[in-house]
PDB file of C-alpha atoms in Angstrom:
ATOM      1  CA  UNK D  20    -117.061-167.142-218.790  1.00  0.00           C
ATOM      2  CA  UNK D  21    -117.381-164.055-216.603  1.00  0.00           C
ATOM      3  CA  UNK D  22    -118.294-164.648-212.955  1.00  0.00           C
ATOM      4  CA  UNK D  23    -120.188-161.598-211.706  1.00  0.00           C
ATOM      5  CA  UNK D  24    -120.375-161.451-207.904  1.00  0.00           C
ATOM      6  CA  UNK D  25    -121.639-157.904-207.443  1.00  0.00           C
ATOM      7  CA  UNK D  26    -124.328-155.666-208.884  1.00  0.00           C
ATOM      8  CA  UNK D  27    -121.668-153.194-210.000  1.00  0.00           C
ATOM      9  CA  UNK D  28    -119.803-155.892-211.964  1.00  0.00           C
ATOM     10  CA  UNK D  29    -123.082-157.007-213.572  1.00  0.00           C
ATOM     11  CA  UNK D  30    -123.930-153.452-214.594  1.00  0.00           C
ATOM     12  CA  UNK D  31    -120.440-152.929-216.036  1.00  0.00           C
ATOM     13  CA  UNK D  32    -120.748-156.173-218.009  1.00  0.00           C
ATOM     14  CA  UNK D  33    -124.207-155.180-219.255  1.00  0.00           C
ATOM     15  CA  UNK D  34    -122.981-151.731-220.283  1.00  0.00           C
ATOM     16  CA  UNK D  35    -120.271-153.366-222.379  1.00  0.00           C
ATOM     17  CA  UNK D  36    -122.855-155.544-224.165  1.00  0.00           C
ATOM     18  CA  UNK D  37    -124.879-152.425-224.940  1.00  0.00           C
ATOM     19  CA  UNK D  38    -121.825-150.666-226.358  1.00  0.00           C
ATOM     20  CA  UNK D  39    -121.264-153.680-228.624  1.00  0.00           C
ATOM     21  CA  UNK D  40    -124.971-153.573-229.574  1.00  0.00           C
ATOM     22  CA  UNK D  41    -125.402-157.171-228.359  1.00  0.00           C
ATOM     23  CA  UNK D  42    -128.786-158.572-227.357  1.00  0.00           C
ATOM     24  CA  UNK D  43    -128.758-160.225-223.921  1.00  0.00           C
ATOM     25  CA  UNK D  44    -130.592-163.388-222.907  1.00  0.00           C
ATOM     26  CA  UNK D  45    -131.251-164.077-219.212  1.00  0.00           C
ATOM     27  CA  UNK D  46    -131.696-167.559-217.752  1.00  0.00           C
ATOM     28  CA  UNK D  47    -132.658-167.200-214.059  1.00  0.00           C
ATOM     29  CA  UNK D  48    -131.962-170.333-211.981  1.00  0.00           C
ATOM     30  CA  UNK D  49    -131.669-171.469-208.381  1.00  0.00           C
ATOM     31  CA  UNK D  50    -128.721-173.722-209.190  1.00  0.00           C
ATOM     32  CA  UNK D  51    -128.685-177.538-208.905  1.00  0.00           C
ATOM     33  CA  UNK D  52    -128.603-177.400-212.681  1.00  0.00           C
ATOM     34  CA  UNK D  53    -129.660-180.198-215.022  1.00  0.00           C
ATOM     35  CA  UNK D  54    -130.355-180.769-218.722  1.00  0.00           C
ATOM     36  CA  UNK D  55    -133.549-178.723-218.495  1.00  0.00           C
ATOM     37  CA  UNK D  56    -131.557-175.632-217.539  1.00  0.00           C
ATOM     38  CA  UNK D  57    -129.100-176.262-220.357  1.00  0.00           C
ATOM     39  CA  UNK D  58    -132.031-176.383-222.787  1.00  0.00           C
ATOM     40  CA  UNK D  59    -132.964-172.880-221.568  1.00  0.00           C
ATOM     41  CA  UNK D  60    -129.368-171.809-222.194  1.00  0.00           C
ATOM     42  CA  UNK D  61    -129.404-173.269-225.716  1.00  0.00           C
ATOM     43  CA  UNK D  62    -132.627-171.427-226.549  1.00  0.00           C
ATOM     44  CA  UNK D  63    -131.146-168.211-225.165  1.00  0.00           C
ATOM     45  CA  UNK D  64    -127.998-168.678-227.248  1.00  0.00           C
ATOM     46  CA  UNK D  65    -130.108-169.258-230.345  1.00  0.00           C
ATOM     47  CA  UNK D  66    -132.150-166.092-229.758  1.00  0.00           C
ATOM     48  CA  UNK D  67    -129.563-163.695-228.318  1.00  0.00           C
ATOM     49  CA  UNK D  68    -125.968-162.635-228.995  1.00  0.00           C
ATOM     50  CA  UNK D  69    -124.879-163.118-225.383  1.00  0.00           C
ATOM     51  CA  UNK D  70    -126.275-165.032-222.399  1.00  0.00           C
ATOM     52  CA  UNK D  71    -126.143-164.471-218.654  1.00  0.00           C
ATOM     53  CA  UNK D  72    -127.292-167.117-216.173  1.00  0.00           C
ATOM     54  CA  UNK D  73    -128.176-166.127-212.616  1.00  0.00           C
ATOM     55  CA  UNK D  74    -127.806-168.578-209.721  1.00  0.00           C
ATOM     56  CA  UNK D  75    -129.643-167.566-206.575  1.00  0.00           C
ATOM     57  CA  UNK D  76    -131.622-169.732-204.154  1.00  0.00           C
ATOM     58  CA  UNK D  77    -134.373-167.210-203.518  1.00  0.00           C
ATOM     59  CA  UNK D  78    -135.515-167.462-199.866  1.00  0.00           C
ATOM     60  CA  UNK D  79    -138.681-165.399-200.343  1.00  0.00           C
ATOM     61  CA  UNK D  80    -140.358-168.019-202.537  1.00  0.00           C
ATOM     62  CA  UNK D  81    -140.075-170.824-199.973  1.00  0.00           C
ATOM     63  CA  UNK D  82    -143.090-171.081-197.700  1.00  0.00           C
ATOM     64  CA  UNK D  83    -141.381-173.805-195.638  1.00  0.00           C
ATOM     65  CA  UNK D  84    -137.999-173.208-193.955  1.00  0.00           C
ATOM     66  CA  UNK D  85    -137.248-176.942-194.193  1.00  0.00           C
ATOM     67  CA  UNK D  86    -137.706-176.870-197.970  1.00  0.00           C
ATOM     68  CA  UNK D  87    -135.241-173.978-198.307  1.00  0.00           C
ATOM     69  CA  UNK D  88    -132.738-175.745-196.036  1.00  0.00           C
ATOM     70  CA  UNK D  89    -132.962-178.977-198.071  1.00  0.00           C
ATOM     71  CA  UNK D  90    -132.735-177.348-201.505  1.00  0.00           C
ATOM     72  CA  UNK D  91    -129.669-178.854-203.247  1.00  0.00           C
ATOM     73  CA  UNK D  92    -126.679-176.519-203.632  1.00  0.00           C
ATOM     74  CA  UNK D  93    -124.093-177.600-206.214  1.00  0.00           C
ATOM     75  CA  UNK D  94    -122.344-174.379-207.261  1.00  0.00           C
ATOM     76  CA  UNK D  95    -119.033-175.948-208.326  1.00  0.00           C
ATOM     77  CA  UNK D  96    -120.785-178.464-210.592  1.00  0.00           C
ATOM     78  CA  UNK D  97    -123.179-175.777-211.868  1.00  0.00           C
ATOM     79  CA  UNK D  98    -120.336-173.489-212.960  1.00  0.00           C
ATOM     80  CA  UNK D  99    -118.564-176.365-214.731  1.00  0.00           C
ATOM     81  CA  UNK D 100    -121.783-177.236-216.558  1.00  0.00           C
ATOM     82  CA  UNK D 101    -122.339-173.624-217.651  1.00  0.00           C
ATOM     83  CA  UNK D 102    -118.737-173.237-218.771  1.00  0.00           C
ATOM     84  CA  UNK D 103    -119.064-176.381-220.887  1.00  0.00           C
ATOM     85  CA  UNK D 104    -122.237-174.899-222.389  1.00  0.00           C
ATOM     86  CA  UNK D 105    -120.284-171.754-223.415  1.00  0.00           C
ATOM     87  CA  UNK D 106    -122.324-169.379-221.263  1.00  0.00           C
ATOM     88  CA  UNK D 107    -120.961-165.814-221.450  1.00  0.00           C
ATOM     89  CA  UNK D 108    -121.574-164.723-217.859  1.00  0.00           C
ATOM     90  CA  UNK D 109    -122.913-165.991-214.533  1.00  0.00           C
ATOM     91  CA  UNK D 110    -124.435-163.653-211.942  1.00  0.00           C
ATOM     92  CA  UNK D 111    -124.056-164.857-208.330  1.00  0.00           C
ATOM     93  CA  UNK D 112    -125.932-162.399-206.105  1.00  0.00           C
ATOM     94  CA  UNK D 113    -126.388-162.748-202.350  1.00  0.00           C
ATOM     95  CA  UNK D 114    -129.600-162.243-200.396  1.00  0.00           C
ATOM     96  CA  UNK D 115    -128.254-158.964-199.029  1.00  0.00           C
ATOM     97  CA  UNK D 116    -127.605-157.712-202.569  1.00  0.00           C
ATOM     98  CA  UNK D 117    -131.057-158.502-203.913  1.00  0.00           C
ATOM     99  CA  UNK D 118    -133.006-157.595-200.778  1.00  0.00           C
ATOM    100  CA  UNK D 119    -131.436-154.427-199.334  1.00  0.00           C
ATOM    101  CA  UNK D 120    -134.995-153.480-198.287  1.00  0.00           C
ATOM    102  CA  UNK D 121    -135.471-156.766-196.334  1.00  0.00           C
ATOM    103  CA  UNK D 122    -138.300-157.686-198.721  1.00  0.00           C
ATOM    104  CA  UNK D 123    -140.440-154.729-197.671  1.00  0.00           C
ATOM    105  CA  UNK D 124    -141.158-153.954-201.325  1.00  0.00           C
ATOM    106  CA  UNK D 125    -142.698-156.842-203.246  1.00  0.00           C
ATOM    107  CA  UNK D 126    -144.722-157.733-206.339  1.00  0.00           C
ATOM    108  CA  UNK D 127    -148.020-159.527-205.817  1.00  0.00           C
ATOM    109  CA  UNK D 128    -150.712-160.751-208.200  1.00  0.00           C
ATOM    110  CA  UNK D 129    -154.342-161.205-207.229  1.00  0.00           C
ATOM    111  CA  UNK D 130    -155.827-163.586-209.814  1.00  0.00           C
ATOM    112  CA  UNK D 131    -153.700-166.261-211.500  1.00  0.00           C
ATOM    113  CA  UNK D 132    -151.684-166.805-208.303  1.00  0.00           C
ATOM    114  CA  UNK D 133    -154.687-167.855-206.214  1.00  0.00           C
ATOM    115  CA  UNK D 134    -154.997-171.511-207.315  1.00  0.00           C
ATOM    116  CA  UNK D 135    -152.753-174.511-208.099  1.00  0.00           C
ATOM    117  CA  UNK D 136    -149.330-173.846-206.499  1.00  0.00           C
ATOM    118  CA  UNK D 137    -150.479-170.427-205.298  1.00  0.00           C
ATOM    119  CA  UNK D 138    -153.162-172.017-203.144  1.00  0.00           C
ATOM    120  CA  UNK D 139    -150.844-174.659-201.693  1.00  0.00           C
ATOM    121  CA  UNK D 140    -147.742-172.462-201.280  1.00  0.00           C
ATOM    122  CA  UNK D 141    -148.887-169.148-199.734  1.00  0.00           C
ATOM    123  CA  UNK D 142    -146.580-166.269-200.681  1.00  0.00           C
ATOM    124  CA  UNK D 143    -144.600-168.378-203.146  1.00  0.00           C
ATOM    125  CA  UNK D 144    -145.435-166.394-206.258  1.00  0.00           C
ATOM    126  CA  UNK D 145    -144.922-163.046-204.547  1.00  0.00           C
ATOM    127  CA  UNK D 146    -141.339-164.147-203.894  1.00  0.00           C
ATOM    128  CA  UNK D 147    -140.932-165.411-207.453  1.00  0.00           C
ATOM    129  CA  UNK D 148    -142.320-162.291-209.139  1.00  0.00           C
ATOM    130  CA  UNK D 149    -140.320-159.962-206.901  1.00  0.00           C
ATOM    131  CA  UNK D 150    -136.966-161.634-207.536  1.00  0.00           C
ATOM    132  CA  UNK D 151    -137.614-162.029-211.273  1.00  0.00           C
ATOM    133  CA  UNK D 152    -138.470-158.342-211.580  1.00  0.00           C
ATOM    134  CA  UNK D 153    -135.212-157.462-209.793  1.00  0.00           C
ATOM    135  CA  UNK D 154    -133.193-159.747-212.099  1.00  0.00           C
ATOM    136  CA  UNK D 155    -134.873-158.373-215.220  1.00  0.00           C
ATOM    137  CA  UNK D 156    -134.176-154.809-214.075  1.00  0.00           C
ATOM    138  CA  UNK D 157    -130.562-155.546-213.178  1.00  0.00           C
ATOM    139  CA  UNK D 158    -129.677-157.463-216.346  1.00  0.00           C
ATOM    140  CA  UNK D 159    -131.800-155.311-218.688  1.00  0.00           C
ATOM    141  CA  UNK D 160    -132.175-158.504-220.689  1.00  0.00           C
ATOM    142  CA  UNK D 161    -133.564-158.450-224.205  1.00  0.00           C
ATOM    143  CA  UNK D 162    -135.221-161.813-223.579  1.00  0.00           C
ATOM    144  CA  UNK D 163    -135.610-164.051-220.527  1.00  0.00           C
ATOM    145  CA  UNK D 164    -136.205-167.806-220.666  1.00  0.00           C
ATOM    146  CA  UNK D 165    -138.475-169.934-218.460  1.00  0.00           C
ATOM    147  CA  UNK D 166    -139.485-173.604-218.601  1.00  0.00           C
ATOM    148  CA  UNK D 167    -143.038-174.790-219.196  1.00  0.00           C
ATOM    149  CA  UNK D 168    -142.749-177.304-216.333  1.00  0.00           C
ATOM    150  CA  UNK D 169    -143.503-174.330-214.072  1.00  0.00           C
ATOM    151  CA  UNK D 170    -146.333-173.235-216.367  1.00  0.00           C
ATOM    152  CA  UNK D 171    -148.262-171.193-213.804  1.00  0.00           C
ATOM    153  CA  UNK D 172    -145.059-169.347-212.927  1.00  0.00           C
ATOM    154  CA  UNK D 173    -144.443-168.712-216.646  1.00  0.00           C
ATOM    155  CA  UNK D 174    -147.948-167.264-217.100  1.00  0.00           C
ATOM    156  CA  UNK D 175    -147.511-164.991-214.082  1.00  0.00           C
ATOM    157  CA  UNK D 176    -144.126-163.698-215.230  1.00  0.00           C
ATOM    158  CA  UNK D 177    -145.489-163.045-218.721  1.00  0.00           C
ATOM    159  CA  UNK D 178    -148.415-161.189-217.133  1.00  0.00           C
ATOM    160  CA  UNK D 179    -146.120-159.128-214.907  1.00  0.00           C
ATOM    161  CA  UNK D 180    -143.915-158.162-217.859  1.00  0.00           C
ATOM    162  CA  UNK D 181    -146.971-156.986-219.783  1.00  0.00           C
ATOM    163  CA  UNK D 182    -148.620-155.190-216.848  1.00  0.00           C
ATOM    164  CA  UNK D 183    -145.443-153.347-215.816  1.00  0.00           C
ATOM    165  CA  UNK D 184    -144.344-152.499-219.395  1.00  0.00           C
ATOM    166  CA  UNK D 185    -141.066-154.394-219.085  1.00  0.00           C
ATOM    167  CA  UNK D 186    -138.807-154.339-222.130  1.00  0.00           C
ATOM    168  CA  UNK D 187    -137.674-157.958-221.754  1.00  0.00           C
ATOM    169  CA  UNK D 188    -139.550-160.569-223.798  1.00  0.00           C
ATOM    170  CA  UNK D 189    -140.493-163.649-221.744  1.00  0.00           C
ATOM    171  CA  UNK D 190    -139.782-166.785-223.777  1.00  0.00           C
ATOM    172  CA  UNK D 191    -141.248-170.210-222.877  1.00  0.00           C
ATOM    173  CA  UNK D 192    -139.187-173.389-223.321  1.00  0.00           C
ATOM    174  CA  UNK D 193    -140.714-176.880-223.463  1.00  0.00           C
ATOM    175  CA  UNK D 194    -140.296-179.234-220.492  1.00  0.00           C
ATOM    176  CA  UNK D 195    -137.273-181.538-220.674  1.00  0.00           C
ATOM    177  CA  UNK D 196    -137.901-185.091-219.435  1.00  0.00           C
ATOM    178  CA  UNK D 197    -136.036-188.191-218.330  1.00  0.00           C
ATOM    179  CA  UNK D 198    -136.211-191.238-220.629  1.00  0.00           C
ATOM    180  CA  UNK D 199    -139.027-192.556-218.433  1.00  0.00           C
ATOM    181  CA  UNK D 200    -140.996-189.322-218.967  1.00  0.00           C
ATOM    182  CA  UNK D 201    -140.433-187.745-215.544  1.00  0.00           C
ATOM    183  CA  UNK D 202    -140.023-183.979-215.808  1.00  0.00           C
ATOM    184  CA  UNK D 203    -136.489-182.900-214.928  1.00  0.00           C
ATOM    185  CA  UNK D 204    -136.325-180.997-211.648  1.00  0.00           C
ATOM    186  CA  UNK D 205    -133.629-180.046-209.158  1.00  0.00           C
ATOM    187  CA  UNK D 206    -135.853-181.649-206.516  1.00  0.00           C
ATOM    188  CA  UNK D 207    -135.448-185.047-208.194  1.00  0.00           C
ATOM    189  CA  UNK D 208    -131.939-185.158-206.676  1.00  0.00           C
ATOM    190  CA  UNK D 209    -133.549-185.614-203.248  1.00  0.00           C
ATOM    191  CA  UNK D 210    -135.395-188.804-204.279  1.00  0.00           C
ATOM    192  CA  UNK D 211    -134.231-192.376-203.829  1.00  0.00           C
ATOM    193  CA  UNK D 212    -133.959-194.655-206.873  1.00  0.00           C
ATOM    194  CA  UNK D 213    -137.174-196.348-205.755  1.00  0.00           C
ATOM    195  CA  UNK D 214    -139.054-193.042-205.529  1.00  0.00           C
ATOM    196  CA  UNK D 215    -137.735-191.903-208.922  1.00  0.00           C
ATOM    197  CA  UNK D 216    -139.102-195.085-210.473  1.00  0.00           C
ATOM    198  CA  UNK D 217    -142.389-194.644-208.652  1.00  0.00           C
ATOM    199  CA  UNK D 218    -142.703-191.003-209.787  1.00  0.00           C
ATOM    200  CA  UNK D 219    -142.766-191.952-213.468  1.00  0.00           C
ATOM    201  CA  UNK D 220    -146.443-192.786-212.994  1.00  0.00           C
ATOM    202  CA  UNK D 221    -147.153-189.015-213.007  1.00  0.00           C
ATOM    203  CA  UNK D 222    -146.302-188.358-216.678  1.00  0.00           C
ATOM    204  CA  UNK D 223    -147.838-191.723-217.632  1.00  0.00           C
ATOM    205  CA  UNK D 224    -151.154-190.646-216.126  1.00  0.00           C
ATOM    206  CA  UNK D 225    -150.943-187.204-217.744  1.00  0.00           C
ATOM    207  CA  UNK D 226    -150.290-188.696-221.183  1.00  0.00           C
ATOM    208  CA  UNK D 227    -153.430-190.855-221.000  1.00  0.00           C
ATOM    209  CA  UNK D 228    -156.104-188.360-222.043  1.00  0.00           C
ATOM    210  CA  UNK D 229    -158.858-190.807-221.062  1.00  0.00           C
ATOM    211  CA  UNK D 230    -158.045-190.251-217.390  1.00  0.00           C
ATOM    212  CA  UNK D 231    -160.089-187.569-215.640  1.00  0.00           C
ATOM    213  CA  UNK D 232    -158.453-185.385-212.962  1.00  0.00           C
ATOM    214  CA  UNK D 233    -160.442-187.255-210.297  1.00  0.00           C
ATOM    215  CA  UNK D 234    -159.278-190.622-211.654  1.00  0.00           C
ATOM    216  CA  UNK D 235    -155.628-189.502-211.699  1.00  0.00           C
ATOM    217  CA  UNK D 236    -155.870-188.242-208.122  1.00  0.00           C
ATOM    218  CA  UNK D 237    -157.401-191.543-206.985  1.00  0.00           C
ATOM    219  CA  UNK D 238    -154.630-193.580-208.638  1.00  0.00           C
ATOM    220  CA  UNK D 239    -151.895-191.405-207.119  1.00  0.00           C
ATOM    221  CA  UNK D 240    -153.414-191.617-203.639  1.00  0.00           C
ATOM    222  CA  UNK D 241    -153.687-195.409-203.921  1.00  0.00           C
ATOM    223  CA  UNK D 242    -150.017-195.506-205.010  1.00  0.00           C
ATOM    224  CA  UNK D 243    -149.021-193.708-201.793  1.00  0.00           C
ATOM    225  CA  UNK D 244    -148.573-190.146-203.037  1.00  0.00           C
ATOM    226  CA  UNK D 245    -149.825-187.136-201.112  1.00  0.00           C
ATOM    227  CA  UNK D 246    -151.702-185.104-203.745  1.00  0.00           C
ATOM    228  CA  UNK D 247    -152.072-181.312-203.693  1.00  0.00           C
ATOM    229  CA  UNK D 248    -154.090-181.087-206.891  1.00  0.00           C
ATOM    230  CA  UNK D 249    -154.961-182.527-210.287  1.00  0.00           C
ATOM    231  CA  UNK D 250    -156.658-179.754-212.267  1.00  0.00           C
ATOM    232  CA  UNK D 251    -157.179-178.447-215.792  1.00  0.00           C
ATOM    233  CA  UNK D 252    -156.341-174.841-216.754  1.00  0.00           C
ATOM    234  CA  UNK D 253    -155.186-173.118-219.969  1.00  0.00           C
ATOM    235  CA  UNK D 254    -155.998-176.316-221.944  1.00  0.00           C
ATOM    236  CA  UNK D 255    -153.402-178.154-219.863  1.00  0.00           C
ATOM    237  CA  UNK D 256    -153.610-180.720-217.063  1.00  0.00           C
ATOM    238  CA  UNK D 257    -151.637-179.951-213.886  1.00  0.00           C
ATOM    239  CA  UNK D 258    -150.446-182.274-211.112  1.00  0.00           C
ATOM    240  CA  UNK D 259    -148.675-181.605-207.830  1.00  0.00           C
ATOM    241  CA  UNK D 260    -147.881-184.634-205.661  1.00  0.00           C
ATOM    242  CA  UNK D 261    -145.461-185.534-202.874  1.00  0.00           C
ATOM    243  CA  UNK D 262    -143.281-188.626-202.602  1.00  0.00           C
ATOM    244  CA  UNK D 263    -140.668-189.128-199.858  1.00  0.00           C
ATOM    245  CA  UNK D 264    -141.566-185.620-198.682  1.00  0.00           C
ATOM    246  CA  UNK D 265    -140.525-184.099-202.028  1.00  0.00           C
ATOM    247  CA  UNK D 266    -143.086-182.068-203.970  1.00  0.00           C
ATOM    248  CA  UNK D 267    -143.186-182.820-207.703  1.00  0.00           C
ATOM    249  CA  UNK D 268    -145.150-180.810-210.272  1.00  0.00           C
ATOM    250  CA  UNK D 269    -145.896-181.507-213.913  1.00  0.00           C
ATOM    251  CA  UNK D 270    -148.304-180.491-216.647  1.00  0.00           C
ATOM    252  CA  UNK D 271    -149.168-181.484-220.188  1.00  0.00           C
ATOM    253  CA  UNK D 272    -151.356-180.069-222.928  1.00  0.00           C
ATOM    254  CA  UNK D 273    -154.785-181.720-223.009  1.00  0.00           C
TER     255      UNK D 273
END
């Protein structure tokens, strides 16, 4: 597994793949990897001849400094997990590498980013779209893989790729869940065992199609969650709720 710690080493690696006429799959991550990320890797390996995973905790998508500070960082474990999954290369950029312009140039969207997480996390999607565009440009990936747990993010990245005529195909991958139904997330690592058990009510409520968004919100509030939203879009039901100060999101097809 190649560890690429500079843009020049990434470009050299990518040039070699081109010379071998190999398709390249990109799996962008912020580390703190779990089975959901490995599912993205498996899909990439199925679709492409070679796979590169990026690990970068992107500061521009955090609207709260505290959230960025508390984001779990487990690089040693992440690399071991990726090596076991037979990943071809890992790109480990720094903030200085990806933002030589100090984030003066950015990608924004004026429609789909204005509700759900966009409404509750101002600037979040501008940071996401900007860093994803940079990673797509740097890796020149044939395909890039994103989970449906972050469905609004997926829709925005697909829209950006289409609007900006990007060559990379954006491929969705179904949400991976715990046995109790809770969507896998790096943020789950910050929850106590009690909170993890409590959080399983979210997928249970989403699975029950008889529940209206208002009813789900009422139940979550009564259970002690702080609720950002329960809304329907794209024939899916979306939830964002906080427990122990950790923000959890999920969605399911209606």
